[in-house]
XYZ file of C-alpha atoms in Angstrom:
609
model
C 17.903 8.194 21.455
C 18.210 7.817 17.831
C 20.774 8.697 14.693
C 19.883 9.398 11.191
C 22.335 8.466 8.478
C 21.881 10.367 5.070
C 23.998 9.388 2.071
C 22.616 11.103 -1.281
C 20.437 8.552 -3.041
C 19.991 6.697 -0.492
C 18.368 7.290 3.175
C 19.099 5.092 6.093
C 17.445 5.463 9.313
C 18.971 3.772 12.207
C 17.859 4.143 16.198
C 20.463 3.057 18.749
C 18.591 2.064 21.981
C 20.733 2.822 25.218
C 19.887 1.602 28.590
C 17.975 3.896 30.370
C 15.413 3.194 33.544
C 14.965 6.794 34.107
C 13.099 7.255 31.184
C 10.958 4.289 28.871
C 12.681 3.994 25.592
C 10.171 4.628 22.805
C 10.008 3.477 19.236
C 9.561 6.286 16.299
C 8.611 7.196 12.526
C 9.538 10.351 11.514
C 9.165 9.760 7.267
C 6.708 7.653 4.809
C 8.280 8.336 2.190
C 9.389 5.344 0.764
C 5.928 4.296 -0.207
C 4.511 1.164 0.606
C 6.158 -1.555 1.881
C 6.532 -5.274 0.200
C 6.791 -6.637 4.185
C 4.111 -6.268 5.775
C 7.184 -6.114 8.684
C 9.292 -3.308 8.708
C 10.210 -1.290 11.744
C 9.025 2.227 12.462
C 12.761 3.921 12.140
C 12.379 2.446 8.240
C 9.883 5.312 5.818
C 7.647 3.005 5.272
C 3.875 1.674 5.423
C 1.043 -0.854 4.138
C -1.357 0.889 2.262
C -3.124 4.761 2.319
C -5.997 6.241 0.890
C -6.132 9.998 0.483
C -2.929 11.230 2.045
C 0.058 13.131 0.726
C 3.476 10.619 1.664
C 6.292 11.196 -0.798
C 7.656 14.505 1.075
C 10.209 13.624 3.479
C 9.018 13.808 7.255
C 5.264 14.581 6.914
C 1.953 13.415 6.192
C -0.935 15.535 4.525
C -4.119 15.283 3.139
C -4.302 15.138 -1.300
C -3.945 17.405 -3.537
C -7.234 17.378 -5.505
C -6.191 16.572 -8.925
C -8.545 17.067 -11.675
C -7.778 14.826 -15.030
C -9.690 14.548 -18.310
C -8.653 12.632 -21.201
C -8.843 14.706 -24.093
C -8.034 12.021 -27.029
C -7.131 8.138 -26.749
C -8.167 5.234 -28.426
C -4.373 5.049 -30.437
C -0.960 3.678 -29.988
C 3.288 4.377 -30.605
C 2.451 8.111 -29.460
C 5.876 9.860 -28.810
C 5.815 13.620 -28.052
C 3.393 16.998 -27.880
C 3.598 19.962 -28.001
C 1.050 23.280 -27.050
C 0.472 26.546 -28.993
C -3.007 27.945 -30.136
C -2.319 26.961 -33.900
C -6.149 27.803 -34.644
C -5.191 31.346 -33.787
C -8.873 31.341 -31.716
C -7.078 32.121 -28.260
C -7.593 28.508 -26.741
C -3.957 26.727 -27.037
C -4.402 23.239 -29.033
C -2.502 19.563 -28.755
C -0.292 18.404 -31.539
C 0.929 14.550 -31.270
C 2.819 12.149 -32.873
C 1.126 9.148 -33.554
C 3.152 6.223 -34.908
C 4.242 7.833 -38.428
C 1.271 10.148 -38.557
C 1.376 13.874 -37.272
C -2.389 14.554 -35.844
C -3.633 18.320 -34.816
C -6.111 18.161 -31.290
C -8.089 21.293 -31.650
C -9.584 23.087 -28.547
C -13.123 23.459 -28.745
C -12.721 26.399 -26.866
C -14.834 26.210 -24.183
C -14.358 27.349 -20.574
C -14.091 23.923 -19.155
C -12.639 20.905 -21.257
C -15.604 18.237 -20.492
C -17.770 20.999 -22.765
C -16.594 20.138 -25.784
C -15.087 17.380 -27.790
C -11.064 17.766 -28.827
C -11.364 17.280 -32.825
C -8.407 15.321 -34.199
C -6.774 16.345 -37.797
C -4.069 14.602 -39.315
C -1.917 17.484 -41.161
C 0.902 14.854 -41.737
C 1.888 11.317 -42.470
C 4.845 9.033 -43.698
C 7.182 10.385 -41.199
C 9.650 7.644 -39.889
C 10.204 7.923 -36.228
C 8.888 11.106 -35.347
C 10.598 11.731 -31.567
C 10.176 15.839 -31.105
C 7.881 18.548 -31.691
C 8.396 22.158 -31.387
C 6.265 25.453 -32.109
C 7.290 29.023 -33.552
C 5.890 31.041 -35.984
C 8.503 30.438 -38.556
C 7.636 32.675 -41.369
C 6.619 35.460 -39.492
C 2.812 35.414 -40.768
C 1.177 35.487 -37.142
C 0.363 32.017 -37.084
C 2.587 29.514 -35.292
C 3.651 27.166 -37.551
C 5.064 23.519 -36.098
C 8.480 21.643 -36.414
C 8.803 18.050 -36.311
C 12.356 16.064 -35.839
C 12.682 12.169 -36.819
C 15.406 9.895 -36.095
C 15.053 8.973 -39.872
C 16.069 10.724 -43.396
C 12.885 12.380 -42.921
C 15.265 14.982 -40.795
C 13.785 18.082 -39.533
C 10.480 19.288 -41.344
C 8.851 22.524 -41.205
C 4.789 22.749 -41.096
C 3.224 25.900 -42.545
C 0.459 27.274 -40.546
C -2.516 27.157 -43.060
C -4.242 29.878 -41.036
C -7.975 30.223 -41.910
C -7.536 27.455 -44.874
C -7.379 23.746 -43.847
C -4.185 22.190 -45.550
C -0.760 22.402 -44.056
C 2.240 22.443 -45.741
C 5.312 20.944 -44.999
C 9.155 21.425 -46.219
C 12.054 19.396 -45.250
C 14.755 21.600 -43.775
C 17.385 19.409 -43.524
C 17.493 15.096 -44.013
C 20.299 14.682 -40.906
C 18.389 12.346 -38.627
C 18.180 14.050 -34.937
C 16.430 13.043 -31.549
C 15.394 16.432 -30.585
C 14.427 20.164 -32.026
C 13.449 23.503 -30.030
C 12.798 26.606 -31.472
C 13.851 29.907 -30.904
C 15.851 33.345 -32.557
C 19.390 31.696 -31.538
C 21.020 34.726 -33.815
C 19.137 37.639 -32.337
C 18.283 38.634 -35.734
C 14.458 38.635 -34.995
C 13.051 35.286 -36.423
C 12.998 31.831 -35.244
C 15.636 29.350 -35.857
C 15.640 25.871 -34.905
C 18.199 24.054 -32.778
C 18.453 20.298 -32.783
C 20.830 17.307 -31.545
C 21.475 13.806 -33.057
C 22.707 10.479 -31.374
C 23.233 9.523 -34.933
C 26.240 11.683 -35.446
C 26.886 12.651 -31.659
C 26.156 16.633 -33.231
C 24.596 19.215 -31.821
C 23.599 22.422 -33.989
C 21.423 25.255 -35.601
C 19.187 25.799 -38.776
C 19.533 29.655 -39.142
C 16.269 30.768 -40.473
C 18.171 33.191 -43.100
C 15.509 35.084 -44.736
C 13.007 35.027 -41.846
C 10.276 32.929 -43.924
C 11.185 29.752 -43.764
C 12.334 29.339 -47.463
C 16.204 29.149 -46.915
C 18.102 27.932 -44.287
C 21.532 26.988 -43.052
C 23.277 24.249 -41.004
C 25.712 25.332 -38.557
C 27.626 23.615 -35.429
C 27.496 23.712 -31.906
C 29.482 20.530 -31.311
C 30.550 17.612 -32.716
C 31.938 15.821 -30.404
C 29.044 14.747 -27.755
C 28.859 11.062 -26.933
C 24.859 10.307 -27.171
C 22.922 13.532 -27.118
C 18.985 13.036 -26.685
C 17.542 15.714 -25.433
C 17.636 19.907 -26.685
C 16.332 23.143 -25.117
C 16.786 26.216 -25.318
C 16.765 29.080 -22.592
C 18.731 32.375 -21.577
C 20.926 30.554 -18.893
C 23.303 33.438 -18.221
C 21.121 36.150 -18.431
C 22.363 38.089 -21.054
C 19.404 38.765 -23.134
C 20.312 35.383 -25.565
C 19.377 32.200 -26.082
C 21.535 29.284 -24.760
C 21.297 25.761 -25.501
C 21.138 22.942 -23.054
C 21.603 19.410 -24.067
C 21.151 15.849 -22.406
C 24.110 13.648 -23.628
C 23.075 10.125 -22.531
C 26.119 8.192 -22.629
C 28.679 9.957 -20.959
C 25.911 11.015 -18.258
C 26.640 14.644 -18.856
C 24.506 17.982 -19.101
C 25.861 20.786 -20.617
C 25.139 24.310 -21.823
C 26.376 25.503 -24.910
C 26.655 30.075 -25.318
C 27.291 31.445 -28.783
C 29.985 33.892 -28.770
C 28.683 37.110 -30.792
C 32.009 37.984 -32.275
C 32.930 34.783 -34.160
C 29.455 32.669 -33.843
C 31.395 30.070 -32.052
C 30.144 28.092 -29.212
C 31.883 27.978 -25.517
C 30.720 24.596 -23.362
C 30.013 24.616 -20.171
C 28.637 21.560 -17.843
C 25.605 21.845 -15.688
C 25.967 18.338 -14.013
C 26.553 14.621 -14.357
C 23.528 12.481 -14.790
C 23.232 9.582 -15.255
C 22.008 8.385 -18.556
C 20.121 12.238 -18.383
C 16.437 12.085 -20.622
C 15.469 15.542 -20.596
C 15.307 19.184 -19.093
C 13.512 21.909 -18.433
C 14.459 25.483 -17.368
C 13.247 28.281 -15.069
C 14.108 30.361 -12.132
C 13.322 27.597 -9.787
C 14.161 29.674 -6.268
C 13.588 32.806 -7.294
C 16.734 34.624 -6.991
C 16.446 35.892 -10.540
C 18.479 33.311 -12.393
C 17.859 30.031 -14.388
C 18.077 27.195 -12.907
C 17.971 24.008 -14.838
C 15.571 20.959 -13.862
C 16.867 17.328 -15.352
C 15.746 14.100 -15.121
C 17.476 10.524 -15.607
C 16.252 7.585 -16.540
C 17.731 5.436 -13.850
C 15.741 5.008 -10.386
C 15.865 8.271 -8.087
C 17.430 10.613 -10.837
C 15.519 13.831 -10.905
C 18.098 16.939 -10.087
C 17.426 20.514 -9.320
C 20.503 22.480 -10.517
C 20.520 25.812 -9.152
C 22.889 28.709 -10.970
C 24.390 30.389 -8.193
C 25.468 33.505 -9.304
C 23.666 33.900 -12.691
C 26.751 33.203 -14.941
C 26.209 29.825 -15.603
C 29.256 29.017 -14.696
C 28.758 27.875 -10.702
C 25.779 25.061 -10.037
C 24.570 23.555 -7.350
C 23.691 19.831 -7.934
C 20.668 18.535 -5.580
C 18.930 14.969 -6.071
C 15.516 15.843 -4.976
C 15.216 12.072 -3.831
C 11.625 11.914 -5.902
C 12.283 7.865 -6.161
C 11.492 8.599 -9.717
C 11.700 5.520 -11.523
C 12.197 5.367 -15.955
C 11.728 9.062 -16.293
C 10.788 10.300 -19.943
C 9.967 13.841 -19.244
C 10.262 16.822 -16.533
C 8.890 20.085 -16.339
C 9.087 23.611 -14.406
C 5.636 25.236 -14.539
C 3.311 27.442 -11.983
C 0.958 24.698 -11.540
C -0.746 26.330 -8.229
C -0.794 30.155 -9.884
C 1.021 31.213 -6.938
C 4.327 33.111 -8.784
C 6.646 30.092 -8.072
C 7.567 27.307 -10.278
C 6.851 23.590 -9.305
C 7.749 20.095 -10.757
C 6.210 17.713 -12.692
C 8.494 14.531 -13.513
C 6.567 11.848 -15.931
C 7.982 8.017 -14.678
C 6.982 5.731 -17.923
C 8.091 2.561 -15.739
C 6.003 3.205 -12.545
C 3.130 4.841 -14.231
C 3.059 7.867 -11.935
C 3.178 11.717 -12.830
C 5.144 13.055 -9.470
C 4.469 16.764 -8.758
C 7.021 18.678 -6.158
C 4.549 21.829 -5.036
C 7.084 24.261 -4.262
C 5.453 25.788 -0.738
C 7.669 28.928 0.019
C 8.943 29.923 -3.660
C 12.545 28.875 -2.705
C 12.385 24.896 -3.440
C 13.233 24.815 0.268
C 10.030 23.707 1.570
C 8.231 21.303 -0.639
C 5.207 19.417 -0.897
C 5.423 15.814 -2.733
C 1.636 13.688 -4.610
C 2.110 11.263 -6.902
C -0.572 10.656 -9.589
C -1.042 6.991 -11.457
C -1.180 7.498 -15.205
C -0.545 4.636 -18.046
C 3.111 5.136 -19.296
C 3.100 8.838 -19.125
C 6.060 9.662 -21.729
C 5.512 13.416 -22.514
C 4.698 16.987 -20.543
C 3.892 20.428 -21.339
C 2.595 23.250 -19.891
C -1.105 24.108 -21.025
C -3.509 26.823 -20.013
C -6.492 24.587 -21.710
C -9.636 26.773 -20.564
C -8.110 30.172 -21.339
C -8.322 31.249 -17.124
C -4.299 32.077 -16.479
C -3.758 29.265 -14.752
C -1.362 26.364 -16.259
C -2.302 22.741 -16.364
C -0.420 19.754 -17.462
C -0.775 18.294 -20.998
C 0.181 14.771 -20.412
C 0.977 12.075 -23.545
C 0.273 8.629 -22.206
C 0.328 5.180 -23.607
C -2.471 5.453 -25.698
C -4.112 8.821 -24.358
C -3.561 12.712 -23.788
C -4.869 14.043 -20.664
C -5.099 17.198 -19.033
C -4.362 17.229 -15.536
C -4.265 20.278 -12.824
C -3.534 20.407 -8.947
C -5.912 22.493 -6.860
C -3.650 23.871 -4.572
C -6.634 25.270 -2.179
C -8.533 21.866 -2.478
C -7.102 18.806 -0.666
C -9.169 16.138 0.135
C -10.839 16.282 3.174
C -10.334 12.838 5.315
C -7.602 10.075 4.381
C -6.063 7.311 6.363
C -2.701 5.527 6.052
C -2.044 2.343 7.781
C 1.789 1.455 8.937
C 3.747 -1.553 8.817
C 4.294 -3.844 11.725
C 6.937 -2.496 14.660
C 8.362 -4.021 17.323
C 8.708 -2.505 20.600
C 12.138 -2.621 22.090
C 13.399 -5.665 24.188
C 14.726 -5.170 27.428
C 14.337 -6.864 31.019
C 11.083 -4.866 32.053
C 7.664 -4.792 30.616
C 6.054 -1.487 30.624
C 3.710 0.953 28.812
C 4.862 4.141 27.775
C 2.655 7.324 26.372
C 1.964 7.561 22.877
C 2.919 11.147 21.394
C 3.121 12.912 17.835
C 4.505 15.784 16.560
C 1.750 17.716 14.231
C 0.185 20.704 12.548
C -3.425 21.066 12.747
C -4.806 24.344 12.005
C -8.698 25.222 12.968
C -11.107 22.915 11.754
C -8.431 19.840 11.335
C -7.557 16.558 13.315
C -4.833 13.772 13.691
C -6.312 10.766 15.069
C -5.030 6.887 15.586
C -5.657 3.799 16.294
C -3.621 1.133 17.365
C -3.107 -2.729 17.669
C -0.814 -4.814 19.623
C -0.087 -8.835 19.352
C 2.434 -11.377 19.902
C 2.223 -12.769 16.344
C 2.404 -10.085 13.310
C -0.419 -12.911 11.122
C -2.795 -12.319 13.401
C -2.624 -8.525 15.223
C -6.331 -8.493 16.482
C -8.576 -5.798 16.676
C -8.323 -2.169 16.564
C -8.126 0.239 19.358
C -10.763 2.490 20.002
C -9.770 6.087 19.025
C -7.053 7.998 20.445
C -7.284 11.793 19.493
C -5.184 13.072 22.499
C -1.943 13.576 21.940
C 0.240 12.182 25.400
C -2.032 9.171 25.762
C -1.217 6.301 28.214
C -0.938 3.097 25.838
C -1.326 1.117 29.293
C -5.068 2.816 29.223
C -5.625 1.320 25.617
C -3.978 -2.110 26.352
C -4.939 -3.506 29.804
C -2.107 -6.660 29.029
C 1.524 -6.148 29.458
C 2.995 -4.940 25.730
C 3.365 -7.700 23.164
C 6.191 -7.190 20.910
C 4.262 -6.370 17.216
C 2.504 -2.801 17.489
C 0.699 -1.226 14.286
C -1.170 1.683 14.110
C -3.339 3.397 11.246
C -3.567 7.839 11.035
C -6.738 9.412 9.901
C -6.365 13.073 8.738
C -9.416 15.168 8.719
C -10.526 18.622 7.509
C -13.656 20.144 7.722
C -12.430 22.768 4.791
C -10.700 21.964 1.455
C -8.651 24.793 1.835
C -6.437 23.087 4.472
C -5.006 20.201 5.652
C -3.127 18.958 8.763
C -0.082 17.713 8.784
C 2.044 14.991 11.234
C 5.388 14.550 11.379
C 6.090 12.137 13.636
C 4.580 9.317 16.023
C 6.315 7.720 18.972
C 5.410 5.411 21.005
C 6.863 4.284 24.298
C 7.257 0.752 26.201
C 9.431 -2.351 26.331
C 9.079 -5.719 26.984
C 10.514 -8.527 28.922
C 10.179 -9.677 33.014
C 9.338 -6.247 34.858
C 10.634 -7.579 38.455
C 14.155 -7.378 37.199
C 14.132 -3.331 36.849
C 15.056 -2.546 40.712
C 18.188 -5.007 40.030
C 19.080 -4.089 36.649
C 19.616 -0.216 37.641
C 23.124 1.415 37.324
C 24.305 -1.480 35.911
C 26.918 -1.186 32.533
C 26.302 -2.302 28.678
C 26.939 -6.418 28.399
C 26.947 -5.441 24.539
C 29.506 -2.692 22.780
C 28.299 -2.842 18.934
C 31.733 -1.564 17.419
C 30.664 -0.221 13.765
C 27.022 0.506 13.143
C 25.580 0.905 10.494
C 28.440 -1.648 9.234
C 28.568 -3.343 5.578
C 27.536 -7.055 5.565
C 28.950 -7.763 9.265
C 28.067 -6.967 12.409
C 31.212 -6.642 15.019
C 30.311 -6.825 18.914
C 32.575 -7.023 22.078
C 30.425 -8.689 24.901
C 31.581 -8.253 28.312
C 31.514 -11.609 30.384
C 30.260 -11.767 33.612
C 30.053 -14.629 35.745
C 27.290 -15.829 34.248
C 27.106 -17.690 30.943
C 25.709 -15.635 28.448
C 23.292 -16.522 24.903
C 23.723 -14.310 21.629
C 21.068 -13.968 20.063
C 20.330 -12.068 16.606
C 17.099 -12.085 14.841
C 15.856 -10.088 11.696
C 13.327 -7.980 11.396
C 10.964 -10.689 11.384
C 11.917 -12.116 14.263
C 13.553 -15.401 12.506
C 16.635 -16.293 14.631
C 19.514 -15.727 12.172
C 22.916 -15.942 14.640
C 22.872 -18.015 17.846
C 25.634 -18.546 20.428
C 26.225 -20.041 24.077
C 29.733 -17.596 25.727
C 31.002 -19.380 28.724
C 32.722 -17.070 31.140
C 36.177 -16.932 30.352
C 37.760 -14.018 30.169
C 36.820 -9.669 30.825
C 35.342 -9.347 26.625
C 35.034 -11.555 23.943
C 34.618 -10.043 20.102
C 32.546 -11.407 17.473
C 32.180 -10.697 13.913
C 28.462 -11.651 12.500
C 29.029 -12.199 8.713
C 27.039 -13.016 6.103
C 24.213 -11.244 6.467
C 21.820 -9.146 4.286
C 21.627 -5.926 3.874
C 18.403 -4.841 6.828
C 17.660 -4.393 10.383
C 18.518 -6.797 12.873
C 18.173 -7.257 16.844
C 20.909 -8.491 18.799
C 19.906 -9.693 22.312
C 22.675 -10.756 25.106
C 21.258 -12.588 28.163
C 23.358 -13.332 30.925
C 21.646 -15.106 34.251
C 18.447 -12.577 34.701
C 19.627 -9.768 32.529
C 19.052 -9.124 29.188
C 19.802 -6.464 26.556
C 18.693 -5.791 23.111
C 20.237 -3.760 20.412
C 19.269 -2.809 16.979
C 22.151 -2.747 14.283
C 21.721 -1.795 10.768
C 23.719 -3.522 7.860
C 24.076 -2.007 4.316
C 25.005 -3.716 1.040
């Protein structure tokens, strides 16, 4: 009955309705995912609806209940914030928030309770004057016990090193280099057993090391990675090949390139490797995503839909699987690979500073294969890292927002327990009978759960009327809920229940059968052959037809999805087939409808841009 067209980055759904009085042709969603709609029109083949409240949409071909997500704002009241980073730098075993406020360098210490509405966060500056402060990192430098902090600005203030004060209250701070860079991670890149500090500029298109030399932090060295990278933003280090040594990843921005960079032990020389293109790539984050024992690299863009899983195949580094996980992610700033359900796989959080929304991918079966989608509203969420805030195992989210931090966790054994999302406007198909099919879904609903609808049906989408009464049973007669013949407009609204937090149901699809038109013509239009041949569909801007041509004179008709009538034409019989070519049209879903003495037929055609 139907064909689904998948291009990556962008999903097009497209049912061709054949003639068929055997069986009632029925109308389908199989996907949300799209979000809401800005029509309150749009056909039930497109992943779309109106409006929810409560339910899980973003994953592709299912609804569920929420997530319950718990968030507390820890700190807000400021502006011009631009990264954190997490470490317990009071050495008290709670970890602690550093942030970068406009120039100023400001230490959020735990109050080390069990649960973070006990206590109050108490801010410290232990820096100032900096000039662009864009990335934080955390090591313990001198090898003292304490973890110390490093800050990188996009200024001549360079790359600075803060000194743990330990159990007295001043910090102290030492410019390790004046090159201006974009982003700094620490981490023993020599294997010589202290930390060293990699970093990347835009400035100079460089990418390279500060070799901790003595292991205290008092002398250091410059050395190269690369030179020639065209826009490098983002840094990170990780073992990517597994060979026991650190690697470094960077973002370069302008020629929409990730790479990975391995030091080679003999000469200390660096070997390049590329992870994936990217366009304009903002940051990464690494892990064993799948659980085959290698690590795979997570990275974000900051165009719209640009968050990539890329999978190391055999370990090396050297093979990778690309995959756009379609997130519709939208400005990204920051991504991150952390257990956020304590259930020994990694899951995704992706921060989207232009839509306001924190997305998190729950990764269900510990192979990224099958996936559970929320999104989250937050004010210009810029920054993640991973937090255990209350000391219990179990990692959180610590989240820098437009003028806040938060701390935000996902209960994976608590969704919500009742939600409802309402559809957009269908249309049933058009054909030369008018006739009530069953309604029928496709669902999960463990003990204790239920899928229920209700539905409305009206000649004019302004004004669709009342709702059904309930339908719970799954089969149901729509002629038993409308007593009239089927109007062409048919919305319906899902309620998800759960009597336990622990579990939710889940639908996948909803169909609904009937067609309208003038039912005394079915006995006469059986057995009889397609007026309408649609020759290339989905097609790009045109729509190309061959009409056969009875001895009847026919109307072409095509309408858009709202029913406006875009394309009309009279055929007079004169010859077997006539071919038209429908041009100028916008990229959507249209109905074409042939009528030819007391038949008629109606297609749907998509058209792409």
């Amino acid at each position: 009955m139907g064909k689904i067209y998948f291009q990556p980055g962008f999903l097009s759904l497209l049912f061709l309705q054949s003639i068929s009085f055997a069986q009632l042709p029925f109308v389908t969603q199989t996907s949300w995912h799209e979000g809401p709609s800005t029509s309150l029109n749009y056909d039930f083949d497109n992943p779309y609806y109106l409006e929810e409240e409560e339910i899980g949409w973003l994953s592709m071909g299912r609804l569920s209940l929420d997530y319950s997500m718990i968030n507390e704002t820890i700190y807000e009241g400021f502006a011009y914030g631009s990264n954190i980073t997490v470490a317990d730098f009071t050495g008290d075993g709670f970890q602690d928030v550093v942030l970068t406020i406009s120039s100023q360098i400001i230490l959020l210490e735990n109050p080390g309770s069990q649960y973070v509405t006990d206590g109050i966060w108490e801010a410290t500056s232990i820096g100032s004057s900096f000039y662009q402060p864009l990335s934080l990192s955390n090591a313990d430098i001198d090898n003292d016990g304490d973890i110390d902090l490093i800050l990188g600005c996009l200024s001549a203030s360079g790359i600075t090193w803060f000194e743990n004060p330990g159990s007295s209250c001043k910090w102290f701070y030492n410019n390790i280099s004046n090159m201006p860079v974009n982003s700094v991670d620490c981490g023993d890149i020599d294997n010589d057993g202290d930390c060293d500090v990699l970093f990347c500029s835009t400035n100079t298109d460089s990418m390279g090391w500060m070799n901790n030399l003595d292991g205290a932090g008092e002398n250091w060295a410059m050395e190269s990675i690369c030179s020639t990278l065209d826009g490098p933003i983002f840094t990170a280090l990780a073992d990517i090949d597994s060979d026991d040594q650190l690697d470094a990843a960077v973002c370069c921005r302008l020629e929409n390139k990730v790479y990975w960079f391995k030091r080679n032990l003999s000469d200390s020389t660096w070997t390049q490797h590329t992870i994936a293109s990217i366009s304009f790539p903002i940051s990464v984050s690494s892990g064993d995503y799948n659980n085959d024992g290698s690590t795979d690299i997570l990275a974000c863009g900051q165009v719209e839909n640009s968050v990539f899983m890329c999978t190391n195949l055999d370990g090396s580094g050297t093979v990778w699987t690309v995959e756009n996980l379609e997130l519709n992610s939208n400005g990204a700033k920051s991504c991150l690979l952390l257990d956020l359900e304590n259930d020994n796989d990694l899951d995704i959080a992706v921060a989207n500073f232009m839509d306001d929304t924190i997305i998190i991918l729950s990764n269900l079966d510990g192979t990224g294969q099958n996936t559970l989608t929320t999104i989250y509203h937050n004010d210009a969420p810029r920054s993640l890292c991973q937090i255990d805030s209350d000391s219990d195992g179990i990692m959180e989210i610590a989240l820098l927002c437009n003028n806040s931090i938060q701390i935000q966790s996902v209960s994976p054994s608590e969704y919500s327990t009742a939600g409802c999302l309402t559809s957009s406007i269908g249309n049933l198909v058009g054909y030369t009978d008018s006739e009530w099919g069953d309604m029928t879904w496709e669902s999960t609903e463990p003990a204790g759960t239920s899928i229920c609808f209700q539905l409305r049906n009206s000649d004019n989408p302004d004004t669709m009327g009342e709702w059904s009464d309930t339908i719970s049973t799954n089969g149901t007669y729509l002629g038993d809920i409308f007593p009239s013949d089927p109007e062409y407009h048919l919305q319906y609204r899902v309620f998800l229940n759960s009597e336990n937090s622990e579990v939710s149901p889940i639908l996948n699809s909803v169909s609904f059968g009937g067609y309208i038109g003038d039912i005394s013509q079915q006995a006469e239009s059986v057995n009889q052959s397609s007026l309408i041949t649609v020759l290339s569909n989905p097609s790009h801007g045109v729509v190309y037809l061959t009409v056969k041509l009875p001895d009847e004179t026919q109307q072409l008709s095509v309408y858009d999805i709202s029913g406006r009538l875009v394309y009309n034409e009279t055929l007079q019989s004169q010859s077997n087939t006539v071919t038209r070519i429908i041009d100028g049209l916008d990229a959507g879903v249209y109905h074409v409808t042939i009528t030819a003495g007391d038949r008629a037929e109606t297609y749907k055609v998509c058209v792409l841009n």
